[in-house]
GROMACS .gro file of C-alpha atoms in nm:
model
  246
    1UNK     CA    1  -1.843   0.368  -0.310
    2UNK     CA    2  -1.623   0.079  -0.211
    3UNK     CA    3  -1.258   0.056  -0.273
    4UNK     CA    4  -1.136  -0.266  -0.352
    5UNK     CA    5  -0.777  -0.272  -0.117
    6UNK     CA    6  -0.732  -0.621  -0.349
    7UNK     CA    7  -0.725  -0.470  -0.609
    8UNK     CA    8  -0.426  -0.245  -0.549
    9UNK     CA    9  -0.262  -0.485  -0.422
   10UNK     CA   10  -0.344  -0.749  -0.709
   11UNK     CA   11  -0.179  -0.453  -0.950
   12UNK     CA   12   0.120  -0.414  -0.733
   13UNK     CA   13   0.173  -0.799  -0.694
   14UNK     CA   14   0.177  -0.793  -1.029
   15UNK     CA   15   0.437  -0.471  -1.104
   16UNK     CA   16   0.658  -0.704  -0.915
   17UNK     CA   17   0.681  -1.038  -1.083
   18UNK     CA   18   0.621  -0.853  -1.487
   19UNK     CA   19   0.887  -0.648  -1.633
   20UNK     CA   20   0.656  -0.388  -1.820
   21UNK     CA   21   0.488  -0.250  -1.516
   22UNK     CA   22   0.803  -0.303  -1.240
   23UNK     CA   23   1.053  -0.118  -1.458
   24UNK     CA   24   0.831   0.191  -1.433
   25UNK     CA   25   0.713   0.107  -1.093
   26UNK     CA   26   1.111   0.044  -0.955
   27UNK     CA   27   1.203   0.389  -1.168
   28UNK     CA   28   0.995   0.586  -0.995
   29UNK     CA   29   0.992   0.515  -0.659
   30UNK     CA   30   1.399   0.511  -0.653
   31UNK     CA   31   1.383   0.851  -0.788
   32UNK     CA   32   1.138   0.938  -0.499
   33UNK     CA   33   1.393   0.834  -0.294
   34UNK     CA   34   1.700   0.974  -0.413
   35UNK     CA   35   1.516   1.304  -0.387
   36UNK     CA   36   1.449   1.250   0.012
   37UNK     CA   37   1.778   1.124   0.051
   38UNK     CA   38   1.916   1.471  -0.118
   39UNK     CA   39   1.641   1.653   0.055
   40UNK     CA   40   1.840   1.474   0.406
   41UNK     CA   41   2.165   1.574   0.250
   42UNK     CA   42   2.108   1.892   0.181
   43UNK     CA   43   2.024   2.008   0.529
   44UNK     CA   44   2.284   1.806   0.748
   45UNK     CA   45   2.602   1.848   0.526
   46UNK     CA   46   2.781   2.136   0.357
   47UNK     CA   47   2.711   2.003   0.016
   48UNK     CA   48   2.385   2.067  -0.204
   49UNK     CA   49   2.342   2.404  -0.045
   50UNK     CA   50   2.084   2.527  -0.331
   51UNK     CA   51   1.744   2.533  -0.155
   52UNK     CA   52   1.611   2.371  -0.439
   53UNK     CA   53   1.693   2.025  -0.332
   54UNK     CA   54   1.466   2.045  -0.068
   55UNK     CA   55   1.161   1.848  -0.085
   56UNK     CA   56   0.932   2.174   0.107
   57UNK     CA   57   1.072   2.451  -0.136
   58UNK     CA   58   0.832   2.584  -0.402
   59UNK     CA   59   0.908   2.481  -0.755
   60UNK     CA   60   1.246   2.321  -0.640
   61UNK     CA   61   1.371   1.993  -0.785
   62UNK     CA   62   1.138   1.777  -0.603
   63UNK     CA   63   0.874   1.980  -0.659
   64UNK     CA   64   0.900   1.986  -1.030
   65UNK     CA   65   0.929   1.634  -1.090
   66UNK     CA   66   0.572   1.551  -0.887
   67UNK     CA   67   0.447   1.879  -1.126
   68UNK     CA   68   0.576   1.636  -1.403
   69UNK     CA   69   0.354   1.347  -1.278
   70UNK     CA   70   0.032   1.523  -1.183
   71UNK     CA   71   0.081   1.630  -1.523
   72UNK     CA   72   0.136   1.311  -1.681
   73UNK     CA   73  -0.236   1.153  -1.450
   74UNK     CA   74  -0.429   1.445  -1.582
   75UNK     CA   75  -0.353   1.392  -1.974
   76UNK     CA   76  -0.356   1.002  -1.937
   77UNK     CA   77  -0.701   1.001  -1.737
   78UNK     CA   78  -0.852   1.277  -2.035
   79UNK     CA   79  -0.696   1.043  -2.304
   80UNK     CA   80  -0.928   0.747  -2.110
   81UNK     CA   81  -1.195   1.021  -2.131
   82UNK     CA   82  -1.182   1.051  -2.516
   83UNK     CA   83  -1.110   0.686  -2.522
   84UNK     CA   84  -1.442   0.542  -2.338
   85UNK     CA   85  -1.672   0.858  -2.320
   86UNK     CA   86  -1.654   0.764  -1.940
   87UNK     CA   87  -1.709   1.090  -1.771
   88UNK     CA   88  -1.564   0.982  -1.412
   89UNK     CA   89  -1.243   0.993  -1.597
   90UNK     CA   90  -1.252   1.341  -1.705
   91UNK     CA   91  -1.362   1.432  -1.327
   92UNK     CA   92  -1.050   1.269  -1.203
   93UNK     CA   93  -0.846   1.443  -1.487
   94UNK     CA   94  -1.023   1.786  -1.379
   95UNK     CA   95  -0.909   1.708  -1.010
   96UNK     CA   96  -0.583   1.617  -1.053
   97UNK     CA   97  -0.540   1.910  -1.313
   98UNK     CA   98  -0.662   2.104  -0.969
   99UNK     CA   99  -0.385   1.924  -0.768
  100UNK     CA  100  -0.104   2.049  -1.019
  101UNK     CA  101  -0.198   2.370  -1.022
  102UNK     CA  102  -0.296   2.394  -0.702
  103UNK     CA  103   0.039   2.250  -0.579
  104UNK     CA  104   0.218   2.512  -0.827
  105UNK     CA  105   0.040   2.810  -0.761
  106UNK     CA  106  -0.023   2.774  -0.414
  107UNK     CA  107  -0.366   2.813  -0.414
  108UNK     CA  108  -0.525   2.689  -0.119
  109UNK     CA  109  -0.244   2.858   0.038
  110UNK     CA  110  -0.296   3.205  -0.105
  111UNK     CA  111  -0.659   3.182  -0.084
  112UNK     CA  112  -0.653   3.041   0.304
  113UNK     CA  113  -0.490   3.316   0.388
  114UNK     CA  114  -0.712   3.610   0.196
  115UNK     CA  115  -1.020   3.380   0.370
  116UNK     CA  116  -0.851   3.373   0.723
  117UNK     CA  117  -0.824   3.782   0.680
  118UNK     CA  118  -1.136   3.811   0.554
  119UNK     CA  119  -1.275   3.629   0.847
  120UNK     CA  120  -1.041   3.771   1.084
  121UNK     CA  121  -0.966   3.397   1.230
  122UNK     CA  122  -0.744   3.343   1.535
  123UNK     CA  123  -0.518   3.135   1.628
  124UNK     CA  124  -0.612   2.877   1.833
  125UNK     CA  125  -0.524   2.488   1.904
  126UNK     CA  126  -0.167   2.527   1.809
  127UNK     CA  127  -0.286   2.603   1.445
  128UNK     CA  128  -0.193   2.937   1.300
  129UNK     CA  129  -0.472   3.134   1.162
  130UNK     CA  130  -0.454   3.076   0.812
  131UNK     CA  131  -0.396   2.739   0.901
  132UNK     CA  132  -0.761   2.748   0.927
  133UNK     CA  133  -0.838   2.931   0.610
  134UNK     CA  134  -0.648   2.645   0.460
  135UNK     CA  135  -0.904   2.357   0.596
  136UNK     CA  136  -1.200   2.592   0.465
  137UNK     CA  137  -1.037   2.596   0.095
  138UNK     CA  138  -0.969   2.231   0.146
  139UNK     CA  139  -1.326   2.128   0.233
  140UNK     CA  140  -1.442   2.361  -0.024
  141UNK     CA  141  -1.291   2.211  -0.327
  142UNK     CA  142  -1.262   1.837  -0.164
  143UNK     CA  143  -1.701   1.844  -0.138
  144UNK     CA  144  -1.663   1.980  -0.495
  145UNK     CA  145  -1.496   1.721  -0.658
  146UNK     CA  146  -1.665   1.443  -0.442
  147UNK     CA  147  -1.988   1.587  -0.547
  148UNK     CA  148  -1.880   1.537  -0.923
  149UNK     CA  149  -1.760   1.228  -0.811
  150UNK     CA  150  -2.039   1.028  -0.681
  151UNK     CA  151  -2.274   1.167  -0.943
  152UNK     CA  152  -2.023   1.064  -1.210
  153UNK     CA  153  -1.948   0.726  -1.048
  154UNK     CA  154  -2.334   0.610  -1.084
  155UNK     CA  155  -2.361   0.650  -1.443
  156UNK     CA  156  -2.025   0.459  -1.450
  157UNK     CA  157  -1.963   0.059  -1.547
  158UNK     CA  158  -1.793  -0.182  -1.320
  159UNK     CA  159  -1.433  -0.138  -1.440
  160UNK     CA  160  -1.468   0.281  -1.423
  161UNK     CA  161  -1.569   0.208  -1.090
  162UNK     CA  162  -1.349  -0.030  -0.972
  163UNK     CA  163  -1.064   0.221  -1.120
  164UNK     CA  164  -1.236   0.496  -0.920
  165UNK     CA  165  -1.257   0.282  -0.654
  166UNK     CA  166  -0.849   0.241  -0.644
  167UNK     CA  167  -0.772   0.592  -0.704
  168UNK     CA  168  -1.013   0.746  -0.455
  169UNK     CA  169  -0.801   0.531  -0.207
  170UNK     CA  170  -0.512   0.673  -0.361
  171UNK     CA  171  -0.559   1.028  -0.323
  172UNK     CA  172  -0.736   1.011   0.086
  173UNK     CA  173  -0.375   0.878   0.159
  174UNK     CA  174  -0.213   1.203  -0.034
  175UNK     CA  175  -0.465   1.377   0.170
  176UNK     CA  176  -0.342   1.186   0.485
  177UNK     CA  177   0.045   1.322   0.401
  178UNK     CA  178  -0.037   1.725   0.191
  179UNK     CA  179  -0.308   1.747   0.449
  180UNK     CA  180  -0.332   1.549   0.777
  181UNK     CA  181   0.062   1.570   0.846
  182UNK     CA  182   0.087   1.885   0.705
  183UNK     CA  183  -0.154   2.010   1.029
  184UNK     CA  184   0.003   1.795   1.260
  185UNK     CA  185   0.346   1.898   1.177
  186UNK     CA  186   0.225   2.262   1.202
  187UNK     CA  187   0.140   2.167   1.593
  188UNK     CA  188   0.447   1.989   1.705
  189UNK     CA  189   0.649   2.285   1.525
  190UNK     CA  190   0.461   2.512   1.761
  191UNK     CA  191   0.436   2.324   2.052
  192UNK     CA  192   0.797   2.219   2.089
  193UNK     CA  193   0.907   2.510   1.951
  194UNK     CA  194   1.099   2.408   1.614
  195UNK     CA  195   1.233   2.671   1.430
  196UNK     CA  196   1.560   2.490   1.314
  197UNK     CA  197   1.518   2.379   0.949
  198UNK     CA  198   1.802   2.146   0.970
  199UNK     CA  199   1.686   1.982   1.343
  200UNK     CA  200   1.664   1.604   1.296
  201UNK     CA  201   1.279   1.655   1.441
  202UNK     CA  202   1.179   1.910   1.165
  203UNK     CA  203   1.387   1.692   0.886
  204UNK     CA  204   1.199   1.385   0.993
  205UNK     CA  205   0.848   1.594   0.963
  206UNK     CA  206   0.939   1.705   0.641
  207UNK     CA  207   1.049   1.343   0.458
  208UNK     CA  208   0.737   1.225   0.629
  209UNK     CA  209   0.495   1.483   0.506
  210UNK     CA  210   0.626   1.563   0.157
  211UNK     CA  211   0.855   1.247   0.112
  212UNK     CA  212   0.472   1.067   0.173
  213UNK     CA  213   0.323   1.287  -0.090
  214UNK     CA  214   0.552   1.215  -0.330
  215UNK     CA  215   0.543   0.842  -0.291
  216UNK     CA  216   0.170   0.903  -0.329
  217UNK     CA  217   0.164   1.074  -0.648
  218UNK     CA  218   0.451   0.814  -0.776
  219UNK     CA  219   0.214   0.508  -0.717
  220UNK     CA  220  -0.055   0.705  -0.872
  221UNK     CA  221   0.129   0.731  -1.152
  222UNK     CA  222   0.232   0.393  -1.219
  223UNK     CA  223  -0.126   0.282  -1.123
  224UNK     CA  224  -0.279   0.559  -1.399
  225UNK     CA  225  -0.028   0.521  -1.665
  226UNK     CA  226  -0.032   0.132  -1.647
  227UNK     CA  227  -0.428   0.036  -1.631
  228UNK     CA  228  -0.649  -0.047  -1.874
  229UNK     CA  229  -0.967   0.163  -1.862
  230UNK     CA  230  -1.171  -0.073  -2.119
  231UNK     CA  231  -1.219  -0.434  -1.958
  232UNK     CA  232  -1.044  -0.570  -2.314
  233UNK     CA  233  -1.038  -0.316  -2.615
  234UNK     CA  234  -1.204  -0.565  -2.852
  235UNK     CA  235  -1.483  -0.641  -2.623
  236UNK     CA  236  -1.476  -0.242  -2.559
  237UNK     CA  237  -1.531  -0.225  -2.991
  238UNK     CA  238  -1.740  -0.495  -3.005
  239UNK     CA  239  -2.000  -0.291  -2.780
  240UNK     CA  240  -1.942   0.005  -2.958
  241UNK     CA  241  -2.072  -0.181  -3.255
  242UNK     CA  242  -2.359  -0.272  -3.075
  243UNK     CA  243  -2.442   0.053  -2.933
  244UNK     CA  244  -2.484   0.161  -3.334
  245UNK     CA  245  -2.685  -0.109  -3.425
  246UNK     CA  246  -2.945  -0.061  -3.152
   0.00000   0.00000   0.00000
């Protein structure tokens, strides 16, 4: 499975220089970063005070508006299900329906830590021990999905792919912030001790992690809701046609 970095970038360029895909390109990522900047705010001055504005609370403000766009990736990508009888689309609707309520109900949280208990896991290497039950649940669903994935991907035509190909690159760099940064912030906290919420070192971690995240998700969300999953809809009828007549 290759994924085509030109591609991205090819979409991106062009967000930039045509009005339909930059205004919902620019709207998005400026309200990514109004909500780090009043994630920043809310921690260093006396204002903002609800919890909610933070980007790490549970169902606060930030949190709600990625719930929004997970949303929005998983009804778009089942729409391009029902649209091409592509089945890799309805995998990556099924994952990112995972991701929401994964994200919402705190699963791999709640079920890292009944696995870590289960297991009776330690800490060790500056990870906590559910910290650990965590990566299991992680690897667990991740194999799943990739699984579904590749087997979906071979039956798939050169655009599906070359779609797949974009958001699989996507979502390892979500997996780089919600996962990767998410450990490694966990180690620094412990190693140096942080236990200061509003410390410019654990306010820097946080933007970083789920500021990242967010970004993520917003990019995916331009990228899904902005595509075209057919390589040009009348060509797309025109073999539909043909499909009946053969």
């Amino acid at each position: 499975m290759k994924i085509n970095l030109n591609s991205i970038g090819n979409h991106l360029f062009g967000a930039i220089f045509k009005d339909t895909d930059s205004k919902l390109l620019t709207l998005i990522i400026l309200t990514d970063f109004a909500f780090i900047l009043l994630h920043f705010v809310h921690f260093r001055f006396d204002f903002l005070t609800d919890t909610k504005w933070s980007l790490s609370e549970e169902r606060g403000y930030p949190e709600i508006f990625q719930y929004v766009q997970l949303g929005w990736i998983t009804i778009t990508l089942c729409l391009y299900f029902i649209k091409t009888s592509t089945i890799i689309y309805f995998i990556w609707s099924l994952l990112f329906l995972y991701l929401l309520l994964d994200d919402s109900l705190q699963i791999h949280e709640n079920v890292g830590w009944y696995v870590a208990n289960i297991f009776d896991f330690k800490d060790a290497f500056n990870l906590r021990s559910y910290d650990f039950g965590e990566i299991i649940v992680y690897i667990t669903s991740g194999l799943s999905f990739l699984f579904a994935i590749i087997f979906s991907y071979q039956k798939s035509g050169p655009k599906a792919r070359a779609i797949s190909n974009n958001i699989l690159f996507l979502l390892v760099t979500f997996v780089f912030f919600g996962f990767g940064i998410d450990m490694l912030g966990n180690i620094i906290y412990k190693i140096f001790r942080i236990t200061n919420d509003a410390s410019f070192a654990s306010i820097f971690i946080e933007i970083v992690e789920d500021g990242g995240e967010m970004l993520v998700i917003g990019i995916t969300t331009w990228y899904v809701l902005t595509i075209n999953p057919c390589l040009d809809q009348n060509d797309f009828v025109s073999e539909r046609k043909i499909d009946r007549h053969a």
